[in-house]
Structures are given as structure tokens and as C-alpha cells.
mmCIF file of C-alpha atoms in Angstrom:
data_model
loop_
_atom_site.group_PDB
_atom_site.id
_atom_site.type_symbol
_atom_site.label_atom_id
_atom_site.label_comp_id
_atom_site.label_asym_id
_atom_site.label_seq_id
_atom_site.Cartn_x
_atom_site.Cartn_y
_atom_site.Cartn_z
ATOM 1 C CA MET A 31 -50.803 278.682 -19.639
ATOM 2 C CA GLU A 32 -48.276 275.955 -18.811
ATOM 3 C CA MET A 33 -46.073 278.308 -16.955
ATOM 4 C CA ASN A 34 -49.058 279.805 -14.982
ATOM 5 C CA ILE A 35 -50.121 276.328 -13.904
ATOM 6 C CA ASN A 36 -46.601 275.372 -12.762
ATOM 7 C CA LYS A 37 -46.397 278.732 -10.969
ATOM 8 C CA ASN A 38 -49.598 277.833 -9.007
ATOM 9 C CA LEU A 39 -48.395 274.390 -8.174
ATOM 10 C CA LYS A 40 -45.188 275.973 -6.942
ATOM 11 C CA MET A 41 -47.296 278.306 -4.678
ATOM 12 C CA GLY A 42 -49.180 275.138 -3.520
ATOM 13 C CA GLU A 43 -46.009 273.610 -2.246
ATOM 14 C CA LYS A 44 -45.807 276.483 0.333
ATOM 15 C CA GLY A 45 -49.097 275.435 1.911
ATOM 16 C CA ALA A 46 -47.891 271.802 2.083
ATOM 17 C CA ILE A 47 -44.635 272.807 3.713
ATOM 18 C CA ILE A 48 -46.415 275.015 6.174
ATOM 19 C CA SER A 49 -48.568 272.009 7.137
ATOM 20 C CA ILE A 50 -45.534 269.714 7.588
ATOM 21 C CA VAL A 51 -43.753 272.285 9.747
ATOM 22 C CA ALA A 52 -46.911 272.793 11.875
ATOM 23 C CA TYR A 53 -47.455 269.070 12.244
ATOM 24 C CA ILE A 54 -43.786 268.439 13.310
ATOM 25 C CA PHE A 55 -43.919 271.215 15.898
ATOM 26 C CA LEU A 56 -47.312 270.133 17.311
ATOM 27 C CA SER A 57 -46.571 266.516 17.462
ATOM 28 C CA ILE A 58 -43.340 267.077 19.432
ATOM 29 C CA LEU A 59 -45.245 269.506 21.684
ATOM 30 C CA LYS A 60 -48.150 267.233 22.311
ATOM 31 C CA LEU A 61 -46.145 264.182 22.946
ATOM 32 C CA ALA A 62 -43.815 265.961 25.332
ATOM 33 C CA ILE A 63 -46.661 267.720 27.256
ATOM 34 C CA GLY A 64 -48.729 264.520 27.178
ATOM 35 C CA TYR A 65 -46.016 262.518 28.890
ATOM 36 C CA VAL A 66 -45.335 265.189 31.499
ATOM 37 C CA SER A 67 -49.018 265.756 32.210
ATOM 38 C CA ASN A 68 -49.945 262.116 32.164
ATOM 39 C CA SER A 69 -52.624 262.701 29.459
ATOM 40 C CA GLU A 70 -53.313 259.746 27.122
ATOM 41 C CA ALA A 71 -55.641 261.793 25.019
ATOM 42 C CA LEU A 72 -52.948 264.351 24.196
ATOM 43 C CA LYS A 73 -50.294 261.621 23.458
ATOM 44 C CA ALA A 74 -52.805 260.011 21.077
ATOM 45 C CA ASP A 75 -53.436 263.447 19.399
ATOM 46 C CA GLY A 76 -49.701 263.936 19.119
ATOM 47 C CA LEU A 77 -49.296 260.460 17.295
ATOM 48 C CA ASN A 78 -52.192 261.473 15.023
ATOM 49 C CA ASN A 79 -50.172 264.511 13.966
ATOM 50 C CA THR A 80 -47.199 262.262 13.101
ATOM 51 C CA THR A 81 -49.455 260.468 10.559
ATOM 52 C CA ASP A 82 -50.519 263.865 9.271
ATOM 53 C CA ILE A 83 -46.832 264.602 8.524
ATOM 54 C CA ILE A 84 -46.968 261.581 6.084
ATOM 55 C CA ALA A 85 -50.191 262.764 4.487
ATOM 56 C CA SER A 86 -48.714 266.337 3.958
ATOM 57 C CA LEU A 87 -45.562 264.880 2.474
ATOM 58 C CA ALA A 88 -47.767 262.894 -0.059
ATOM 59 C CA VAL A 89 -49.454 266.154 -0.985
ATOM 60 C CA LEU A 90 -46.040 267.860 -1.370
ATOM 61 C CA ILE A 91 -44.671 264.994 -3.546
ATOM 62 C CA GLY A 92 -47.926 265.109 -5.643
ATOM 63 C CA LEU A 93 -47.678 268.839 -6.226
ATOM 64 C CA ARG A 94 -43.936 268.501 -7.297
ATOM 65 C CA LEU A 95 -44.616 265.498 -9.605
ATOM 66 C CA SER A 96 -47.468 267.429 -11.220
ATOM 67 C CA GLN A 97 -44.938 270.053 -12.534
ATOM 68 C CA LYS A 98 -42.941 267.451 -14.497
ATOM 69 C CA PRO A 99 -43.278 267.981 -18.146
ATOM 70 C CA PRO A 100 -44.648 265.267 -20.500
ATOM 71 C CA ASP A 101 -42.203 262.423 -21.225
ATOM 72 C CA GLN A 102 -42.114 259.190 -23.300
ATOM 73 C CA ASP A 103 -44.521 257.171 -21.079
ATOM 74 C CA HIS A 104 -46.508 260.180 -19.810
ATOM 75 C CA PRO A 105 -47.349 262.070 -23.055
ATOM 76 C CA TYR A 106 -50.152 263.974 -21.381
ATOM 77 C CA GLY A 107 -47.947 265.105 -18.442
ATOM 78 C CA HIS A 108 -48.088 264.243 -14.752
ATOM 79 C CA ARG A 109 -50.931 266.492 -13.591
ATOM 80 C CA LYS A 110 -52.972 263.610 -12.157
ATOM 81 C CA ALA A 111 -50.206 262.957 -9.496
ATOM 82 C CA GLU A 112 -51.844 265.755 -7.531
ATOM 83 C CA THR A 113 -55.215 263.833 -7.606
ATOM 84 C CA VAL A 114 -53.420 260.613 -6.594
ATOM 85 C CA ALA A 115 -51.886 262.520 -3.625
ATOM 86 C CA SER A 116 -55.418 263.662 -2.504
ATOM 87 C CA MET A 117 -56.511 260.056 -2.551
ATOM 88 C CA ILE A 118 -53.479 258.941 -0.513
ATOM 89 C CA ALA A 119 -54.271 261.675 1.971
ATOM 90 C CA SER A 120 -57.907 260.402 2.222
ATOM 91 C CA PHE A 121 -56.693 256.897 2.992
ATOM 92 C CA ILE A 122 -54.436 258.205 5.826
ATOM 93 C CA MET A 123 -57.227 260.329 7.197
ATOM 94 C CA ALA A 124 -59.648 257.408 7.221
ATOM 95 C CA SER A 125 -57.159 255.161 9.070
ATOM 96 C CA VAL A 126 -56.739 257.868 11.775
ATOM 97 C CA GLY A 127 -60.488 258.342 12.013
ATOM 98 C CA ILE A 128 -61.174 254.667 12.398
ATOM 99 C CA GLN A 129 -58.440 254.354 14.937
ATOM 100 C CA VAL A 130 -59.998 257.260 16.981
ATOM 101 C CA ILE A 131 -63.475 255.550 16.846
ATOM 102 C CA ILE A 132 -62.100 252.209 17.927
ATOM 103 C CA GLU A 133 -60.220 253.730 20.853
ATOM 104 C CA ALA A 134 -63.231 255.771 21.816
ATOM 105 C CA VAL A 135 -65.563 252.776 21.869
ATOM 106 C CA SER A 136 -62.903 250.613 23.710
ATOM 107 C CA THR A 137 -62.627 253.222 26.416
ATOM 108 C CA VAL A 138 -66.381 252.968 26.992
ATOM 109 C CA PHE A 139 -66.178 249.283 27.662
ATOM 110 C CA LEU A 140 -62.781 249.326 29.249
ATOM 111 C CA ASN A 141 -63.225 252.269 31.544
ATOM 112 C CA ASP A 142 -59.779 252.262 33.100
ATOM 113 C CA LYS A 143 -60.229 255.173 35.591
ATOM 114 C CA SER A 144 -56.927 256.843 36.544
ATOM 115 C CA GLU A 145 -56.010 260.234 37.962
ATOM 116 C CA SER A 146 -56.913 263.281 35.909
ATOM 117 C CA PRO A 147 -54.193 264.754 33.692
ATOM 118 C CA ASP A 148 -52.793 268.170 34.449
ATOM 119 C CA ILE A 149 -54.881 270.995 33.056
ATOM 120 C CA ILE A 150 -51.878 272.198 30.965
ATOM 121 C CA SER A 151 -52.589 269.376 28.622
ATOM 122 C CA ALA A 152 -56.050 270.860 27.895
ATOM 123 C CA TRP A 153 -54.561 274.327 27.170
ATOM 124 C CA THR A 154 -52.096 272.654 24.811
ATOM 125 C CA GLY A 155 -54.970 271.178 22.953
ATOM 126 C CA PHE A 156 -56.651 274.543 22.551
ATOM 127 C CA PHE A 157 -53.432 276.111 21.518
ATOM 128 C CA SER A 158 -52.835 273.412 18.917
ATOM 129 C CA ALA A 159 -56.324 273.738 17.588
ATOM 130 C CA GLY A 160 -55.698 277.521 17.069
ATOM 131 C CA ILE A 161 -52.542 276.864 15.144
ATOM 132 C CA MET A 162 -54.231 274.319 12.878
ATOM 133 C CA TYR A 163 -57.178 276.553 12.229
ATOM 134 C CA PHE A 164 -54.955 279.268 10.919
ATOM 135 C CA VAL A 165 -53.096 276.718 8.748
ATOM 136 C CA TYR A 166 -56.483 275.501 7.553
ATOM 137 C CA ARG A 167 -57.572 279.055 6.574
ATOM 138 C CA TYR A 168 -54.289 279.697 4.673
ATOM 139 C CA ASN A 169 -54.440 276.393 2.794
ATOM 140 C CA LYS A 170 -58.113 276.702 2.014
ATOM 141 C CA ILE A 171 -57.651 280.328 0.527
ATOM 142 C CA LEU A 172 -54.522 279.262 -1.352
ATOM 143 C CA GLY A 173 -56.080 276.067 -2.689
ATOM 144 C CA LYS A 174 -59.085 277.896 -3.947
ATOM 145 C CA LYS A 175 -56.834 280.653 -5.514
ATOM 146 C CA ILE A 176 -54.734 278.191 -7.486
ATOM 147 C CA ASN A 177 -57.458 275.561 -7.976
ATOM 148 C CA SER A 178 -55.472 272.768 -6.265
ATOM 149 C CA GLN A 179 -57.354 269.715 -5.372
ATOM 150 C CA ALA A 180 -54.475 268.309 -3.269
ATOM 151 C CA LEU A 181 -54.002 271.463 -1.267
ATOM 152 C CA THR A 182 -57.859 271.768 -0.675
ATOM 153 C CA ALA A 183 -57.735 268.079 0.619
ATOM 154 C CA ALA A 184 -54.825 269.108 2.906
ATOM 155 C CA ALA A 185 -56.844 272.123 4.223
ATOM 156 C CA LYS A 186 -59.729 269.749 5.075
ATOM 157 C CA ASP A 187 -57.205 267.531 6.934
ATOM 158 C CA ASN A 188 -55.982 270.617 8.817
ATOM 159 C CA LEU A 189 -59.554 271.408 9.974
ATOM 160 C CA SER A 190 -60.040 267.811 11.070
ATOM 161 C CA ASP A 191 -56.955 267.988 13.162
ATOM 162 C CA ALA A 192 -58.112 271.274 14.744
ATOM 163 C CA LEU A 193 -61.330 269.511 15.729
ATOM 164 C CA VAL A 194 -59.358 266.592 17.093
ATOM 165 C CA SER A 195 -57.340 268.933 19.285
ATOM 166 C CA ILE A 196 -60.501 270.612 20.545
ATOM 167 C CA GLY A 197 -62.053 267.329 21.292
ATOM 168 C CA THR A 198 -58.874 266.307 23.227
ATOM 169 C CA ALA A 199 -59.009 269.446 25.281
ATOM 170 C CA VAL A 200 -62.665 269.070 26.003
ATOM 171 C CA GLY A 201 -62.244 265.515 27.194
ATOM 172 C CA ILE A 202 -59.339 266.545 29.425
ATOM 173 C CA ILE A 203 -61.366 269.279 31.005
ATOM 174 C CA GLY A 204 -64.301 266.909 31.483
ATOM 175 C CA SER A 205 -62.012 264.627 33.407
ATOM 176 C CA GLN A 206 -61.392 267.415 35.793
ATOM 177 C CA PHE A 207 -65.082 267.534 36.763
ATOM 178 C CA ASN A 208 -65.514 263.809 37.177
ATOM 179 C CA LEU A 209 -67.079 263.320 33.672
ATOM 180 C CA PRO A 210 -64.966 260.544 32.263
ATOM 181 C CA TRP A 211 -67.538 259.633 29.674
ATOM 182 C CA LEU A 212 -67.109 263.033 28.001
ATOM 183 C CA ASP A 213 -63.645 262.081 26.572
ATOM 184 C CA PRO A 214 -64.643 259.000 24.632
ATOM 185 C CA LEU A 215 -67.999 260.603 23.487
ATOM 186 C CA THR A 216 -65.979 263.672 22.072
ATOM 187 C CA ALA A 217 -63.407 261.241 20.569
ATOM 188 C CA LEU A 218 -66.188 259.327 18.854
ATOM 189 C CA ILE A 219 -67.753 262.523 17.393
ATOM 190 C CA VAL A 220 -64.344 263.633 16.181
ATOM 191 C CA GLY A 221 -63.501 260.298 14.698
ATOM 192 C CA LEU A 222 -66.818 260.373 12.708
ATOM 193 C CA ILE A 223 -65.977 263.808 11.391
ATOM 194 C CA ILE A 224 -62.518 262.724 10.279
ATOM 195 C CA CYS A 225 -63.962 259.726 8.388
ATOM 196 C CA LYS A 226 -66.581 261.801 6.707
ATOM 197 C CA THR A 227 -63.978 264.259 5.524
ATOM 198 C CA ALA A 228 -61.768 261.472 4.333
ATOM 199 C CA TRP A 229 -64.768 260.020 2.366
ATOM 200 C CA ASP A 230 -65.486 263.327 0.679
ATOM 201 C CA ILE A 231 -61.883 263.704 -0.386
ATOM 202 C CA PHE A 232 -61.793 260.081 -1.625
ATOM 203 C CA ARG A 233 -65.045 260.418 -3.510
ATOM 204 C CA GLU A 234 -63.861 263.697 -5.289
ATOM 205 C CA SER A 235 -60.390 262.311 -6.217
ATOM 206 C CA SER A 236 -61.611 258.892 -7.393
ATOM 207 C CA HIS A 237 -64.210 260.648 -9.493
ATOM 208 C CA GLY A 238 -61.493 262.616 -11.231
ATOM 209 C CA LEU A 239 -59.165 259.622 -11.721
ATOM 210 C CA THR A 240 -62.000 257.682 -13.357
ATOM 211 C CA ASP A 241 -62.495 260.555 -15.820
ATOM 212 C CA GLY A 242 -65.823 261.574 -14.135
ATOM 213 C CA TYR A 243 -66.885 265.072 -14.953
ATOM 214 C CA ASP A 244 -69.494 267.613 -13.778
ATOM 215 C CA GLU A 245 -72.511 267.417 -16.157
ATOM 216 C CA ASN A 246 -73.434 271.073 -15.404
ATOM 217 C CA ARG A 247 -70.021 272.287 -16.697
ATOM 218 C CA ILE A 248 -70.494 270.228 -19.858
ATOM 219 C CA ASN A 249 -73.756 271.835 -20.483
ATOM 220 C CA SER A 250 -72.373 275.280 -19.847
ATOM 221 C CA TYR A 251 -69.558 274.562 -22.372
ATOM 222 C CA LYS A 252 -72.142 273.449 -24.908
ATOM 223 C CA GLY A 253 -74.199 276.605 -24.458
ATOM 224 C CA THR A 254 -71.180 278.780 -24.918
ATOM 225 C CA VAL A 255 -70.095 276.990 -28.119
ATOM 226 C CA LEU A 256 -73.616 277.131 -29.693
ATOM 227 C CA ALA A 257 -73.561 280.890 -29.130
ATOM 228 C CA ILE A 258 -70.490 281.259 -31.424
ATOM 229 C CA LYS A 259 -71.132 282.614 -34.888
ATOM 230 C CA GLY A 260 -70.846 279.949 -37.510
ATOM 231 C CA VAL A 261 -71.506 277.001 -35.187
ATOM 232 C CA LYS A 262 -74.779 275.169 -36.373
ATOM 233 C CA GLY A 263 -74.729 272.527 -33.766
ATOM 234 C CA VAL A 264 -72.776 270.348 -31.337
ATOM 235 C CA LYS A 265 -72.716 266.749 -32.312
ATOM 236 C CA ALA A 266 -70.591 265.550 -29.281
ATOM 237 C CA LEU A 267 -68.975 267.108 -26.284
ATOM 238 C CA LYS A 268 -66.729 265.255 -23.734
ATOM 239 C CA ALA A 269 -64.588 266.543 -20.964
ATOM 240 C CA ARG A 270 -62.160 265.064 -18.440
ATOM 241 C CA SER A 271 -60.029 266.232 -15.651
ATOM 242 C CA TYR A 272 -56.285 266.731 -16.262
ATOM 243 C CA GLY A 273 -55.206 267.211 -12.637
ATOM 244 C CA ASN A 274 -57.135 270.262 -11.605
ATOM 245 C CA ASN A 275 -57.474 271.391 -15.217
ATOM 246 C CA SER A 276 -59.955 270.418 -17.874
ATOM 247 C CA VAL A 277 -59.521 268.957 -21.404
ATOM 248 C CA VAL A 278 -62.508 269.196 -23.747
ATOM 249 C CA ASP A 279 -63.163 267.156 -26.884
ATOM 250 C CA ILE A 280 -65.877 268.450 -29.114
ATOM 251 C CA VAL A 281 -67.432 267.832 -32.431
ATOM 252 C CA ILE A 282 -69.142 270.771 -34.059
ATOM 253 C CA LEU A 283 -71.392 271.238 -37.105
ATOM 254 C CA VAL A 284 -70.817 273.944 -39.489
ATOM 255 C CA ASN A 285 -72.295 275.016 -42.917
ATOM 256 C CA SER A 286 -71.371 272.409 -45.495
ATOM 257 C CA ASN A 287 -70.685 275.189 -48.090
ATOM 258 C CA LEU A 288 -67.807 276.710 -46.110
ATOM 259 C CA ASP A 289 -64.323 276.283 -47.329
ATOM 260 C CA ILE A 290 -61.651 274.663 -45.149
ATOM 261 C CA ARG A 291 -60.119 277.957 -44.007
ATOM 262 C CA ASP A 292 -63.419 279.417 -42.739
ATOM 263 C CA ALA A 293 -64.259 276.108 -40.982
ATOM 264 C CA HIS A 294 -60.863 276.264 -39.290
ATOM 265 C CA ASP A 295 -61.349 279.786 -38.236
ATOM 266 C CA ILE A 296 -64.587 278.801 -36.472
ATOM 267 C CA SER A 297 -62.880 275.783 -34.687
ATOM 268 C CA THR A 298 -60.115 278.147 -33.506
ATOM 269 C CA GLU A 299 -62.752 280.533 -32.166
ATOM 270 C CA VAL A 300 -64.343 277.672 -30.262
ATOM 271 C CA GLU A 301 -61.000 276.854 -28.646
ATOM 272 C CA ASN A 302 -60.172 280.410 -27.734
ATOM 273 C CA VAL A 303 -63.675 281.037 -26.263
ATOM 274 C CA LEU A 304 -63.708 277.892 -24.015
ATOM 275 C CA ILE A 305 -60.161 278.633 -22.798
ATOM 276 C CA LYS A 306 -60.860 282.324 -22.039
ATOM 277 C CA LYS A 307 -64.352 282.061 -20.586
ATOM 278 C CA HIS A 308 -64.217 278.762 -18.764
ATOM 279 C CA GLY A 309 -60.528 278.356 -18.070
ATOM 280 C CA VAL A 310 -60.254 275.110 -20.009
ATOM 281 C CA TYR A 311 -56.688 273.903 -20.300
ATOM 282 C CA ASP A 312 -56.925 272.319 -23.714
ATOM 283 C CA VAL A 313 -59.606 271.872 -26.476
ATOM 284 C CA HIS A 314 -59.689 269.460 -29.313
ATOM 285 C CA VAL A 315 -62.221 270.496 -31.954
ATOM 286 C CA HIS A 316 -63.515 268.262 -34.816
ATOM 287 C CA VAL A 317 -65.496 269.928 -37.572
ATOM 288 C CA GLU A 318 -68.242 268.180 -39.589
ATOM 289 C CA PRO A 319 -70.535 269.495 -42.252
ATOM 290 C CA ASN A 320 -74.124 270.349 -41.022
#
């Protein structure tokens, strides 16, 4: 199982690298076209992508650190590095979202009317949105396939950036029709979307880092164990996240007349069933007489 997990994490690195390459290309493109076409919105979007490079690098580093084997001061391994990477990505996204909102509100009160940017800046925005949408789809599918929290967070960031680019293009087109208010309004909506996405990622990653766990999954584990022959009851069942994998601690009750070998066989069956049926990474079973 350990080899399969590391193989999945290695696959996840490809998604992070694709994001980094896309962000580098788009940030250069947007900044260049923004200066040539006199578009402040496109230049701001380009600067936004430079911060996304940092977020994607954090995800890549987290994925690589997660593959490190256990050592003296990390006896359980480094799987939670991936969750930490997700949290760092949420902070970067939140800072960008807040910045977009502040600039949008400031534009409303400081309506510095200047000549409209060249329409090529709008087409650049739509083109960038298309690229980021395909990157989002790739990372979303890959993140779901390998069960990677960090890559799923990166996919949400990709989608937010696609929305930012659409908002930028809509605002630029609006300025062509004497609708200067459309630019800050769109930016405000986009900023709120980014902040909402950042909050969702932060909530999920912090829940895992504080050993929070889905109660429905715990109940499902309990039901599976109770159906195993020889298990008379479940005295206690706890679970926690190990990166994107689960570790289960369970105390089962068995017939008090069983010898130690039979009791051990039942505990082994509990481990095997939870691993095979629910994809649990590791199970610790304690046996007590009923």
C-alpha cells in the first residue's frame, strides 16, 4: 500500500507542475499585453498569477515531502505535509481575494476615468480563462483519482483564476461601451468567489490537521466491523486523517471463552476488511472479552 500511495503522490506532482508552467506562461503574457494595451485590469490579473506560482510551488513541495519515509522525529511519516500545503494555498488565495475586493471598492470611490484599453486585452483574458479551465479539469480529475487534498485545493485555485480572467475580460469589454462600473463590480464578485474558495480549503485542511474526522465514515466502519463473524460488539472506535489516508483505532468485544489465537484471527479479519472495503491505511485493533 505504501508504494501505491507514493505512486499516487508522484502522479500528483504532474498536476502541480502543469499549474506552475501555466501560471508562469500566463503571468508573462498578461503583464506584457497589459502594458502594451494599457489595461490595468489585465496587469493586476497577471500579478495575481505570480502569487499563484507560489501557491502551486507550496503544493508541489507538500506532495514531495509527503513521500518521505518515517524518520526519528516523524515516526508516523510526513503525510500531513500535503494538508499543510493545502492550508498555505488557502492563505495565498485569501490574500489575493481580499486584495481584489479592496481594489474593486477603491475603484468605485476613486473613479479614475482614463481611455479604454485595447480590446486585445479582453481576448487575452478569455484565452487565459480557457487555459486555466482545462488545467482545473485535469487537476480535479487527477486529485479525485489519487485522493489528493493538496491537488484538489490546487484545482479550486485554478478555477478561481479562470473566473478572475473572465471577470477581467468582461470589465475590459464593459469599458468599451462606456460602462466603467462593470469592471469594479465584476472584480468584487470575483474577489468574493476567491475568498469563499479559500475559506472552504482552509476549513477542510484545518479540520484534518486538528484530527477532525467525518462521523458518517466512523459509523460506516462500525457497521462493517459489527457484521464480521465473531465480533460481539465495538467498545470504542476512533479515526484520524493521515494526510489523505485514514488510521483507525478500534476496541472490539469477543467471546470470553475464545483462546488467544482465535481472538487474534478475528482482529486480523477486522483489519483486512476495513483496509479492503473502506481503503483505510492502517488499523489498530484491541480485543477485550465480552
